[in-house]
Amino acid sequence: MTQPPGVLQLLPSLASGGVERGTIEIAEAIRDAGLRPLVASAGGPLVAELDRLGVRHVALPLATKSPLAIWRNAAALAALVRREDIAILHARSRAPAWSALIAARRTGRAFVTTYHGTYNENLPGKRLYNSVMARGDRVIAISGFIADLVRSRHGVPDARIRLIPRGVDPRRFDPARIPPDAIAAQRAAWGVPDGEAAILLPARLTRWKGQPVLVEALAQLPGQPVALLAGDGRDAYRDELLALARRHGVADRVRLIGHVDRMDVALAAADLVVHASTDAEAFGRTVIEAQAMARPVIAADLGGPRETVEHGITGWLVPPGDPAALAAMLAQVLAMPPALRDAVGQAAREAVLARYSTAAMQAATLAVYRELL
């Protein structure tokens, strides 16, 4: 009996992250659509999730940027494509994409890319290196902002671009699923005093994510609100943030809480969620996760969040890198009657359910595959 077409997704590794999570969600959709999903990467903790779904993982050193390794990986992928009758190679990162592009050309198979980031061009040759993400038979842009970048930077015609925003699983991110005692326990674990606001910034600890902007804004707020910086990062940067908090007299109100396993619970326990990136975010998945949890969100006015946050309706936008502007908006939102603040959160959840669900992302991606089969 003829087996269904295979779709191979490629990425550097399967550690935690939005690209990795999206890969698993699409693998599940490929399986449920009656196609054969495969994923190739250097491995990582999330391989266990593929195993749970019954999705085959192929271990290859795709995290390396070595030109020799890219050629070796291309040969291995071409052999895999022929052996497993892969119809589509879908690359989600640059080094694996170069190997996948070579393998696709050698075997005559379709090549798809997802353009996940803005990809800086601060070194000679970087535009050429980045350009592989614009060479797909179809180029999936994760936001309108990225679609515009792909057109302007690489000259990709609209006929090859497909706009597919990232999605959030409303089953996982559902405020009705979080019991009040779990929220109380989380706030107690954070050490948030009774009656004070918990302001959550969920992002890996790296400078462009804007943690210093929130720390400086915190010092300008009335009362004793607590800033919760959720995410992993280098020890040197953690020390820098703590030193900044001490200089501004808010060290006792800044918590570096590290990696969060239950982000849905953390979001439910927060009074406000902040996105403070100082560089343009390609999409900003944490924003829609917070909105799905009906949390009031204040986001930096650049990149993807401009598309997911409607100012004053589903959240608020502030100039990036401006602690005073962020502090003023935080004070304004915290001073709102709770019912009004909750109404904005509910409007945000309804907008996410309508436009940014995992199911919508999966269906749109499957539609791209069917164009090429």
mmCIF file with all atom_site columns, C-alpha atoms in Angstrom, residues 36-179:
data_model
loop_
_atom_site.group_PDB
_atom_site.id
_atom_site.type_symbol
_atom_site.label_atom_id
_atom_site.label_alt_id
_atom_site.label_comp_id
_atom_site.label_asym_id
_atom_site.label_entity_id
_atom_site.label_seq_id
_atom_site.pdbx_PDB_ins_code
_atom_site.Cartn_x
_atom_site.Cartn_y
_atom_site.Cartn_z
_atom_site.occupancy
_atom_site.B_iso_or_equiv
_atom_site.pdbx_formal_charge
_atom_site.auth_seq_id
_atom_site.auth_comp_id
_atom_site.auth_asym_id
_atom_site.auth_atom_id
_atom_site.pdbx_PDB_model_num
ATOM 1   C CA . ARG A 1 36  ? 3.584   11.545 7.727  1.00 0.00 ? 36  ARG A CA 1
ATOM 2   C CA . PRO A 1 37  ? 5.359   13.987 10.043 1.00 0.00 ? 37  PRO A CA 1
ATOM 3   C CA . LEU A 1 38  ? 9.094   13.823 10.658 1.00 0.00 ? 38  LEU A CA 1
ATOM 4   C CA . VAL A 1 39  ? 11.313  16.267 12.549 1.00 0.00 ? 39  VAL A CA 1
ATOM 5   C CA . ALA A 1 40  ? 15.087  16.581 12.217 1.00 0.00 ? 40  ALA A CA 1
ATOM 6   C CA . SER A 1 41  ? 17.220  18.373 14.816 1.00 0.00 ? 41  SER A CA 1
ATOM 7   C CA . ALA A 1 42  ? 20.188  17.901 17.114 1.00 0.00 ? 42  ALA A CA 1
ATOM 8   C CA . GLY A 1 43  ? 17.757  16.737 19.793 1.00 0.00 ? 43  GLY A CA 1
ATOM 9   C CA . GLY A 1 44  ? 16.761  18.058 23.190 1.00 0.00 ? 44  GLY A CA 1
ATOM 10  C CA . PRO A 1 45  ? 14.176  17.660 25.954 1.00 0.00 ? 45  PRO A CA 1
ATOM 11  C CA . LEU A 1 46  ? 11.194  18.184 23.650 1.00 0.00 ? 46  LEU A CA 1
ATOM 12  C CA . VAL A 1 47  ? 11.971  15.054 21.628 1.00 0.00 ? 47  VAL A CA 1
ATOM 13  C CA . ALA A 1 48  ? 9.940   13.295 24.337 1.00 0.00 ? 48  ALA A CA 1
ATOM 14  C CA . GLU A 1 49  ? 6.869   15.243 23.221 1.00 0.00 ? 49  GLU A CA 1
ATOM 15  C CA . LEU A 1 50  ? 7.344   14.050 19.648 1.00 0.00 ? 50  LEU A CA 1
ATOM 16  C CA . ASP A 1 51  ? 7.645   10.498 20.950 1.00 0.00 ? 51  ASP A CA 1
ATOM 17  C CA . ARG A 1 52  ? 4.379   10.949 22.826 1.00 0.00 ? 52  ARG A CA 1
ATOM 18  C CA . LEU A 1 53  ? 2.699   12.056 19.601 1.00 0.00 ? 53  LEU A CA 1
ATOM 19  C CA . GLY A 1 54  ? 4.153   9.147  17.664 1.00 0.00 ? 54  GLY A CA 1
ATOM 20  C CA . VAL A 1 55  ? 6.214   11.498 15.487 1.00 0.00 ? 55  VAL A CA 1
ATOM 21  C CA . ARG A 1 56  ? 9.594   10.285 14.298 1.00 0.00 ? 56  ARG A CA 1
ATOM 22  C CA . HIS A 1 57  ? 12.620  12.382 15.198 1.00 0.00 ? 57  HIS A CA 1
ATOM 23  C CA . VAL A 1 58  ? 15.825  12.163 13.157 1.00 0.00 ? 58  VAL A CA 1
ATOM 24  C CA . ALA A 1 59  ? 18.953  13.214 15.034 1.00 0.00 ? 59  ALA A CA 1
ATOM 25  C CA . LEU A 1 60  ? 21.325  15.312 12.907 1.00 0.00 ? 60  LEU A CA 1
ATOM 26  C CA . PRO A 1 61  ? 23.846  18.019 13.961 1.00 0.00 ? 61  PRO A CA 1
ATOM 27  C CA . LEU A 1 62  ? 21.687  20.784 12.505 1.00 0.00 ? 62  LEU A CA 1
ATOM 28  C CA . ALA A 1 63  ? 22.635  23.335 15.166 1.00 0.00 ? 63  ALA A CA 1
ATOM 29  C CA . THR A 1 64  ? 26.083  23.860 13.641 1.00 0.00 ? 64  THR A CA 1
ATOM 30  C CA . LYS A 1 65  ? 26.833  26.727 11.248 1.00 0.00 ? 65  LYS A CA 1
ATOM 31  C CA . SER A 1 66  ? 30.001  25.143 9.876  1.00 0.00 ? 66  SER A CA 1
ATOM 32  C CA . PRO A 1 67  ? 29.910  25.161 6.049  1.00 0.00 ? 67  PRO A CA 1
ATOM 33  C CA . LEU A 1 68  ? 31.372  21.643 5.953  1.00 0.00 ? 68  LEU A CA 1
ATOM 34  C CA . ALA A 1 69  ? 28.733  20.392 8.394  1.00 0.00 ? 69  ALA A CA 1
ATOM 35  C CA . ILE A 1 70  ? 25.978  22.084 6.361  1.00 0.00 ? 70  ILE A CA 1
ATOM 36  C CA . TRP A 1 71  ? 27.123  20.154 3.256  1.00 0.00 ? 71  TRP A CA 1
ATOM 37  C CA . ARG A 1 72  ? 27.320  16.906 5.217  1.00 0.00 ? 72  ARG A CA 1
ATOM 38  C CA . ASN A 1 73  ? 23.844  17.485 6.626  1.00 0.00 ? 73  ASN A CA 1
ATOM 39  C CA . ALA A 1 74  ? 22.554  18.200 3.111  1.00 0.00 ? 74  ALA A CA 1
ATOM 40  C CA . ALA A 1 75  ? 23.829  14.818 1.927  1.00 0.00 ? 75  ALA A CA 1
ATOM 41  C CA . ALA A 1 76  ? 22.251  13.068 4.912  1.00 0.00 ? 76  ALA A CA 1
ATOM 42  C CA . LEU A 1 77  ? 18.961  14.868 4.317  1.00 0.00 ? 77  LEU A CA 1
ATOM 43  C CA . ALA A 1 78  ? 18.910  14.026 0.620  1.00 0.00 ? 78  ALA A CA 1
ATOM 44  C CA . ALA A 1 79  ? 19.378  10.354 1.494  1.00 0.00 ? 79  ALA A CA 1
ATOM 45  C CA . LEU A 1 80  ? 16.620  10.603 4.104  1.00 0.00 ? 80  LEU A CA 1
ATOM 46  C CA . VAL A 1 81  ? 14.267  12.288 1.626  1.00 0.00 ? 81  VAL A CA 1
ATOM 47  C CA . ARG A 1 82  ? 14.727  9.507  -0.908 1.00 0.00 ? 82  ARG A CA 1
ATOM 48  C CA . ARG A 1 83  ? 14.544  6.726  1.671  1.00 0.00 ? 83  ARG A CA 1
ATOM 49  C CA . GLU A 1 84  ? 11.448  8.037  3.425  1.00 0.00 ? 84  GLU A CA 1
ATOM 50  C CA . ASP A 1 85  ? 9.755   9.542  0.355  1.00 0.00 ? 85  ASP A CA 1
ATOM 51  C CA . ILE A 1 86  ? 9.640   13.040 1.866  1.00 0.00 ? 86  ILE A CA 1
ATOM 52  C CA . ALA A 1 87  ? 7.534   15.410 -0.247 1.00 0.00 ? 87  ALA A CA 1
ATOM 53  C CA . ILE A 1 88  ? 8.187   18.682 1.621  1.00 0.00 ? 88  ILE A CA 1
ATOM 54  C CA . LEU A 1 89  ? 11.143  19.995 3.617  1.00 0.00 ? 89  LEU A CA 1
ATOM 55  C CA . HIS A 1 90  ? 10.089  22.782 5.991  1.00 0.00 ? 90  HIS A CA 1
ATOM 56  C CA . ALA A 1 91  ? 13.000  24.718 7.516  1.00 0.00 ? 91  ALA A CA 1
ATOM 57  C CA . ARG A 1 92  ? 12.611  26.934 10.580 1.00 0.00 ? 92  ARG A CA 1
ATOM 58  C CA . SER A 1 93  ? 16.162  28.233 11.068 1.00 0.00 ? 93  SER A CA 1
ATOM 59  C CA . ARG A 1 94  ? 18.999  29.384 8.855  1.00 0.00 ? 94  ARG A CA 1
ATOM 60  C CA . ALA A 1 95  ? 21.738  26.740 9.148  1.00 0.00 ? 95  ALA A CA 1
ATOM 61  C CA . PRO A 1 96  ? 19.271  23.826 8.804  1.00 0.00 ? 96  PRO A CA 1
ATOM 62  C CA . ALA A 1 97  ? 17.596  25.735 5.979  1.00 0.00 ? 97  ALA A CA 1
ATOM 63  C CA . TRP A 1 98  ? 20.782  25.797 3.903  1.00 0.00 ? 98  TRP A CA 1
ATOM 64  C CA . SER A 1 99  ? 21.112  22.025 4.259  1.00 0.00 ? 99  SER A CA 1
ATOM 65  C CA . ALA A 1 100 ? 17.428  21.561 3.471  1.00 0.00 ? 100 ALA A CA 1
ATOM 66  C CA . LEU A 1 101 ? 17.586  23.828 0.419  1.00 0.00 ? 101 LEU A CA 1
ATOM 67  C CA . ILE A 1 102 ? 20.494  21.850 -1.028 1.00 0.00 ? 102 ILE A CA 1
ATOM 68  C CA . ALA A 1 103 ? 18.725  18.549 -0.302 1.00 0.00 ? 103 ALA A CA 1
ATOM 69  C CA . ALA A 1 104 ? 15.478  19.803 -1.839 1.00 0.00 ? 104 ALA A CA 1
ATOM 70  C CA . ARG A 1 105 ? 17.242  20.852 -5.031 1.00 0.00 ? 105 ARG A CA 1
ATOM 71  C CA . ARG A 1 106 ? 19.089  17.538 -5.275 1.00 0.00 ? 106 ARG A CA 1
ATOM 72  C CA . THR A 1 107 ? 15.891  15.545 -4.896 1.00 0.00 ? 107 THR A CA 1
ATOM 73  C CA . GLY A 1 108 ? 13.388  17.835 -6.626 1.00 0.00 ? 108 GLY A CA 1
ATOM 74  C CA . ARG A 1 109 ? 11.204  18.150 -3.532 1.00 0.00 ? 109 ARG A CA 1
ATOM 75  C CA . ALA A 1 110 ? 9.307   21.197 -2.272 1.00 0.00 ? 110 ALA A CA 1
ATOM 76  C CA . PHE A 1 111 ? 11.063  23.600 0.107  1.00 0.00 ? 111 PHE A CA 1
ATOM 77  C CA . VAL A 1 112 ? 9.177   25.707 2.675  1.00 0.00 ? 112 VAL A CA 1
ATOM 78  C CA . THR A 1 113 ? 10.605  28.180 5.177  1.00 0.00 ? 113 THR A CA 1
ATOM 79  C CA . THR A 1 114 ? 9.144   29.972 8.172  1.00 0.00 ? 114 THR A CA 1
ATOM 80  C CA . TYR A 1 115 ? 10.722  33.396 8.617  1.00 0.00 ? 115 TYR A CA 1
ATOM 81  C CA . HIS A 1 116 ? 10.769  33.528 12.425 1.00 0.00 ? 116 HIS A CA 1
ATOM 82  C CA . GLY A 1 117 ? 12.945  36.566 13.169 1.00 0.00 ? 117 GLY A CA 1
ATOM 83  C CA . THR A 1 118 ? 14.312  39.873 11.961 1.00 0.00 ? 118 THR A CA 1
ATOM 84  C CA . TYR A 1 119 ? 17.835  38.383 11.611 1.00 0.00 ? 119 TYR A CA 1
ATOM 85  C CA . ASN A 1 120 ? 20.393  41.150 12.024 1.00 0.00 ? 120 ASN A CA 1
ATOM 86  C CA . GLU A 1 121 ? 22.791  42.067 9.221  1.00 0.00 ? 121 GLU A CA 1
ATOM 87  C CA . ASN A 1 122 ? 25.624  43.530 11.281 1.00 0.00 ? 122 ASN A CA 1
ATOM 88  C CA . LEU A 1 123 ? 28.394  41.507 9.627  1.00 0.00 ? 123 LEU A CA 1
ATOM 89  C CA . PRO A 1 124 ? 29.525  41.158 6.009  1.00 0.00 ? 124 PRO A CA 1
ATOM 90  C CA . GLY A 1 125 ? 27.734  38.317 4.282  1.00 0.00 ? 125 GLY A CA 1
ATOM 91  C CA . LYS A 1 126 ? 24.888  38.162 6.794  1.00 0.00 ? 126 LYS A CA 1
ATOM 92  C CA . ARG A 1 127 ? 22.221  39.188 4.264  1.00 0.00 ? 127 ARG A CA 1
ATOM 93  C CA . LEU A 1 128 ? 23.292  36.336 2.007  1.00 0.00 ? 128 LEU A CA 1
ATOM 94  C CA . TYR A 1 129 ? 23.281  33.914 4.958  1.00 0.00 ? 129 TYR A CA 1
ATOM 95  C CA . ASN A 1 130 ? 19.862  35.135 6.075  1.00 0.00 ? 130 ASN A CA 1
ATOM 96  C CA . SER A 1 131 ? 18.460  34.994 2.545  1.00 0.00 ? 131 SER A CA 1
ATOM 97  C CA . VAL A 1 132 ? 17.956  31.240 2.699  1.00 0.00 ? 132 VAL A CA 1
ATOM 98  C CA . MET A 1 133 ? 14.846  31.911 4.784  1.00 0.00 ? 133 MET A CA 1
ATOM 99  C CA . ALA A 1 134 ? 13.386  33.800 1.793  1.00 0.00 ? 134 ALA A CA 1
ATOM 100 C CA . ARG A 1 135 ? 14.189  31.087 -0.775 1.00 0.00 ? 135 ARG A CA 1
ATOM 101 C CA . GLY A 1 136 ? 11.305  28.741 -0.045 1.00 0.00 ? 136 GLY A CA 1
ATOM 102 C CA . ASP A 1 137 ? 8.762   27.747 -2.655 1.00 0.00 ? 137 ASP A CA 1
ATOM 103 C CA . ARG A 1 138 ? 6.539   29.214 0.042  1.00 0.00 ? 138 ARG A CA 1
ATOM 104 C CA . VAL A 1 139 ? 7.809   31.615 2.695  1.00 0.00 ? 139 VAL A CA 1
ATOM 105 C CA . ILE A 1 140 ? 5.686   31.675 5.840  1.00 0.00 ? 140 ILE A CA 1
ATOM 106 C CA . ALA A 1 141 ? 5.816   35.064 7.588  1.00 0.00 ? 141 ALA A CA 1
ATOM 107 C CA . ILE A 1 142 ? 4.771   34.982 11.238 1.00 0.00 ? 142 ILE A CA 1
ATOM 108 C CA . SER A 1 143 ? 3.397   38.542 11.236 1.00 0.00 ? 143 SER A CA 1
ATOM 109 C CA . GLY A 1 144 ? 2.555   41.341 8.853  1.00 0.00 ? 144 GLY A CA 1
ATOM 110 C CA . PHE A 1 145 ? 5.697   43.072 10.099 1.00 0.00 ? 145 PHE A CA 1
ATOM 111 C CA . ILE A 1 146 ? 7.810   40.098 8.965  1.00 0.00 ? 146 ILE A CA 1
ATOM 112 C CA . ALA A 1 147 ? 5.951   39.836 5.656  1.00 0.00 ? 147 ALA A CA 1
ATOM 113 C CA . ASP A 1 148 ? 6.861   43.464 4.925  1.00 0.00 ? 148 ASP A CA 1
ATOM 114 C CA . LEU A 1 149 ? 10.486  42.792 5.886  1.00 0.00 ? 149 LEU A CA 1
ATOM 115 C CA . VAL A 1 150 ? 10.688  39.768 3.568  1.00 0.00 ? 150 VAL A CA 1
ATOM 116 C CA . ARG A 1 151 ? 9.325   41.835 0.683  1.00 0.00 ? 151 ARG A CA 1
ATOM 117 C CA . SER A 1 152 ? 11.586  44.835 1.250  1.00 0.00 ? 152 SER A CA 1
ATOM 118 C CA . ARG A 1 153 ? 14.813  43.077 2.248  1.00 0.00 ? 153 ARG A CA 1
ATOM 119 C CA . HIS A 1 154 ? 14.727  40.093 -0.105 1.00 0.00 ? 154 HIS A CA 1
ATOM 120 C CA . GLY A 1 155 ? 12.326  41.119 -2.853 1.00 0.00 ? 155 GLY A CA 1
ATOM 121 C CA . VAL A 1 156 ? 10.109  38.076 -2.366 1.00 0.00 ? 156 VAL A CA 1
ATOM 122 C CA . PRO A 1 157 ? 6.894   38.406 -4.394 1.00 0.00 ? 157 PRO A CA 1
ATOM 123 C CA . ASP A 1 158 ? 3.523   38.155 -2.687 1.00 0.00 ? 158 ASP A CA 1
ATOM 124 C CA . ALA A 1 159 ? 2.794   34.965 -4.642 1.00 0.00 ? 159 ALA A CA 1
ATOM 125 C CA . ARG A 1 160 ? 5.359   33.090 -2.497 1.00 0.00 ? 160 ARG A CA 1
ATOM 126 C CA . ILE A 1 161 ? 4.570   34.701 0.885  1.00 0.00 ? 161 ILE A CA 1
ATOM 127 C CA . ARG A 1 162 ? 1.968   33.257 3.240  1.00 0.00 ? 162 ARG A CA 1
ATOM 128 C CA . LEU A 1 163 ? 1.090   35.239 6.374  1.00 0.00 ? 163 LEU A CA 1
ATOM 129 C CA . ILE A 1 164 ? 0.466   32.790 9.227  1.00 0.00 ? 164 ILE A CA 1
ATOM 130 C CA . PRO A 1 165 ? 0.605   34.357 12.712 1.00 0.00 ? 165 PRO A CA 1
ATOM 131 C CA . ARG A 1 166 ? 1.747   32.268 15.635 1.00 0.00 ? 166 ARG A CA 1
ATOM 132 C CA . GLY A 1 167 ? -0.993  30.675 17.695 1.00 0.00 ? 167 GLY A CA 1
ATOM 133 C CA . VAL A 1 168 ? -1.833  29.971 21.303 1.00 0.00 ? 168 VAL A CA 1
ATOM 134 C CA . ASP A 1 169 ? -3.643  26.885 22.587 1.00 0.00 ? 169 ASP A CA 1
ATOM 135 C CA . PRO A 1 170 ? -6.858  28.153 24.244 1.00 0.00 ? 170 PRO A CA 1
ATOM 136 C CA . ARG A 1 171 ? -7.223  24.822 26.052 1.00 0.00 ? 171 ARG A CA 1
ATOM 137 C CA . ARG A 1 172 ? -3.943  25.352 27.864 1.00 0.00 ? 172 ARG A CA 1
ATOM 138 C CA . PHE A 1 173 ? -4.202  29.124 28.254 1.00 0.00 ? 173 PHE A CA 1
ATOM 139 C CA . ASP A 1 174 ? -7.690  29.353 29.754 1.00 0.00 ? 174 ASP A CA 1
ATOM 140 C CA . PRO A 1 175 ? -8.220  31.421 32.910 1.00 0.00 ? 175 PRO A CA 1
ATOM 141 C CA . ALA A 1 176 ? -11.228 29.280 33.854 1.00 0.00 ? 176 ALA A CA 1
ATOM 142 C CA . ARG A 1 177 ? -8.890  26.305 34.352 1.00 0.00 ? 177 ARG A CA 1
ATOM 143 C CA . ILE A 1 178 ? -6.803  27.968 37.074 1.00 0.00 ? 178 ILE A CA 1
ATOM 144 C CA . PRO A 1 179 ? -8.288  27.596 40.575 1.00 0.00 ? 179 PRO A CA 1
#
